[in-house]
XYZ file of C-alpha atoms in Angstrom:
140
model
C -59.861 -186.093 118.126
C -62.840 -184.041 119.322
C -61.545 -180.471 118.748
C -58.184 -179.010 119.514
C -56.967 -177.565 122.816
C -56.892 -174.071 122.248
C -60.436 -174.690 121.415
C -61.329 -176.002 124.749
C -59.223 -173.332 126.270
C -60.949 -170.463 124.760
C -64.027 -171.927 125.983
C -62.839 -172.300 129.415
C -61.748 -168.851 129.737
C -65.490 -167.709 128.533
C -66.608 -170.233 131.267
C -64.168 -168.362 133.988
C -65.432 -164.693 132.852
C -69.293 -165.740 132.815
C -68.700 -167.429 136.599
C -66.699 -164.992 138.118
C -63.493 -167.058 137.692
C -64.960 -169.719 140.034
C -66.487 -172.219 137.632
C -69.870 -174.028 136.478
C -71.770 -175.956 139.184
C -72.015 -179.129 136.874
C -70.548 -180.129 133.888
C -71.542 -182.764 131.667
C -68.906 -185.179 129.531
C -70.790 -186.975 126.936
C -68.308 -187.560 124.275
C -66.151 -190.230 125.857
C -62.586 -188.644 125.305
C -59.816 -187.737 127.216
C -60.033 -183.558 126.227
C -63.018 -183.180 126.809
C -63.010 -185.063 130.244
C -60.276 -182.708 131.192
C -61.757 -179.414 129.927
C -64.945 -180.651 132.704
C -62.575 -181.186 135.631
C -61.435 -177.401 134.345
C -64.975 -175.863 134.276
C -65.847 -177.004 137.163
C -66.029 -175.342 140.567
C -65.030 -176.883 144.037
C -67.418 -178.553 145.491
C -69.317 -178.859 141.622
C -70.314 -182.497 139.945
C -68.421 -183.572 136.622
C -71.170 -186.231 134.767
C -69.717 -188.440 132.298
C -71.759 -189.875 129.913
C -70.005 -190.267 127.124
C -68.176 -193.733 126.718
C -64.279 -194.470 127.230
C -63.990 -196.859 124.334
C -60.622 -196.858 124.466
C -57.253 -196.934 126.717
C -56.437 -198.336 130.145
C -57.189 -195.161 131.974
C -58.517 -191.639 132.484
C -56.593 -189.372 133.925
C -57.782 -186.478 136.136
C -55.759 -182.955 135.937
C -54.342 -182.962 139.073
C -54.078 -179.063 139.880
C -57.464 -178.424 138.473
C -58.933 -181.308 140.935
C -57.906 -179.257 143.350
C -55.072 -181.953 143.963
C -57.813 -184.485 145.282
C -59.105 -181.673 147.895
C -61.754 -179.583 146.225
C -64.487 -181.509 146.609
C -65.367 -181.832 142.821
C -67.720 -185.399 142.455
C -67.347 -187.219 139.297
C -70.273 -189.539 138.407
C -70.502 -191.747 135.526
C -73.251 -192.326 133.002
C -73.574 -195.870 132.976
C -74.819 -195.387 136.134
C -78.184 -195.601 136.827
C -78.683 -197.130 133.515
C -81.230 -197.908 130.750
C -84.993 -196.584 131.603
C -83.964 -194.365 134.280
C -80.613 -192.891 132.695
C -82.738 -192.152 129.686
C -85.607 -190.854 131.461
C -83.474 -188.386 133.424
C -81.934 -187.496 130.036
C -85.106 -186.679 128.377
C -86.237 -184.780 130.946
C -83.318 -182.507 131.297
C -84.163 -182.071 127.379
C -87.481 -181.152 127.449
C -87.393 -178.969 130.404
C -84.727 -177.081 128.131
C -81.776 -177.546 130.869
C -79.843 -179.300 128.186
C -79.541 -178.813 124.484
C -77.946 -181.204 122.828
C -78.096 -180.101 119.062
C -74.543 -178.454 119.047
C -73.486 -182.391 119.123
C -75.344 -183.694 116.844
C -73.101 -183.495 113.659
C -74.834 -186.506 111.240
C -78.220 -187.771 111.054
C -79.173 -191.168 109.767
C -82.277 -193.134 108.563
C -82.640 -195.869 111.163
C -81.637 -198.333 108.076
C -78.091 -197.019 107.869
C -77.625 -197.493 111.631
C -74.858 -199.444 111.091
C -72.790 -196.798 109.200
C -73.881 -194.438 111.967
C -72.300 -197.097 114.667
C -69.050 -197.025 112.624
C -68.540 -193.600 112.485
C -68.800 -193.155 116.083
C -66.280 -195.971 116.561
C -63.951 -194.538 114.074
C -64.668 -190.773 114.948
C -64.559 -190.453 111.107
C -65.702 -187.513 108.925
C -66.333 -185.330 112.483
C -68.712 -186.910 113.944
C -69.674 -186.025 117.333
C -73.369 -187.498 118.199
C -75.435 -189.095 115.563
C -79.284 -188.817 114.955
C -81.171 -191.901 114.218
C -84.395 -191.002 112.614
C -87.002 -193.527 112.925
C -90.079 -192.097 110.568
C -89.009 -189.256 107.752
């Protein structure tokens, strides 16, 4: 649903080559799907912190890749989004943004007037016409 596989593994070899082969020290999962939760269990180095903040809408379970987990002995942490939540999740969020640790403009595939936020809510239900992360615009 969010891209294919050999997509995720040509990224994760550029991640390997870049680190040396041992991995990122944090990777961040803010889509909510199972790919994409895997390819940040894969990215990430022993010892290194998986963030999910994307939501699991759907399904009775997440799985974890076992190997890449280091079969439950590498030490990788895995902490979830909703988490501290509202003010401070957001605060943290922003700040990461503006100090330019995190871009998040690759995700955002659609932007909406704050009227059609509705449609926008859909779409990210339905995963329709590619959307990743929508923009709400408040004041054109």
């Amino acid at each position: 649903r969010y891209g294919c596989e050999a997509d995720y593994n040509k990224r994760l070899e550029e991640i390997r080559k870049l680190t040396g082969g041992t991995g990122v020290d944090s990777a961040i999962e803010c889509l909510g799907g199972q790919a994409t939760f895997e390819a940040c269990v894969k990215a990430t180095r022993p010892g290194g912190t998986i963030s999910v903040a994307g939501y699991f809408g759907h399904g009775d379970s997440v799985e974890i890749p076992r190997v890449e987990w280091g079969v439950g002995m590498s030490d990788k942490v895995i902490r979830t989004g909703l988490c501290p939540g509202g003010n401070v999740r957001m605060s943290r969020l922003l700040g990461l943004i503006e100090r330019g640790r995190v871009d998040p403009s690759s995700l955002t595939t659609h932007k909406f007037a704050f009227d059609e936020v509705d449609k926008a809510l859909h779409l990210m239900e339905t995963k329709e016409d590619g959307i990743l992360k929508p923009l709400v615009v408040f004041n054109e």
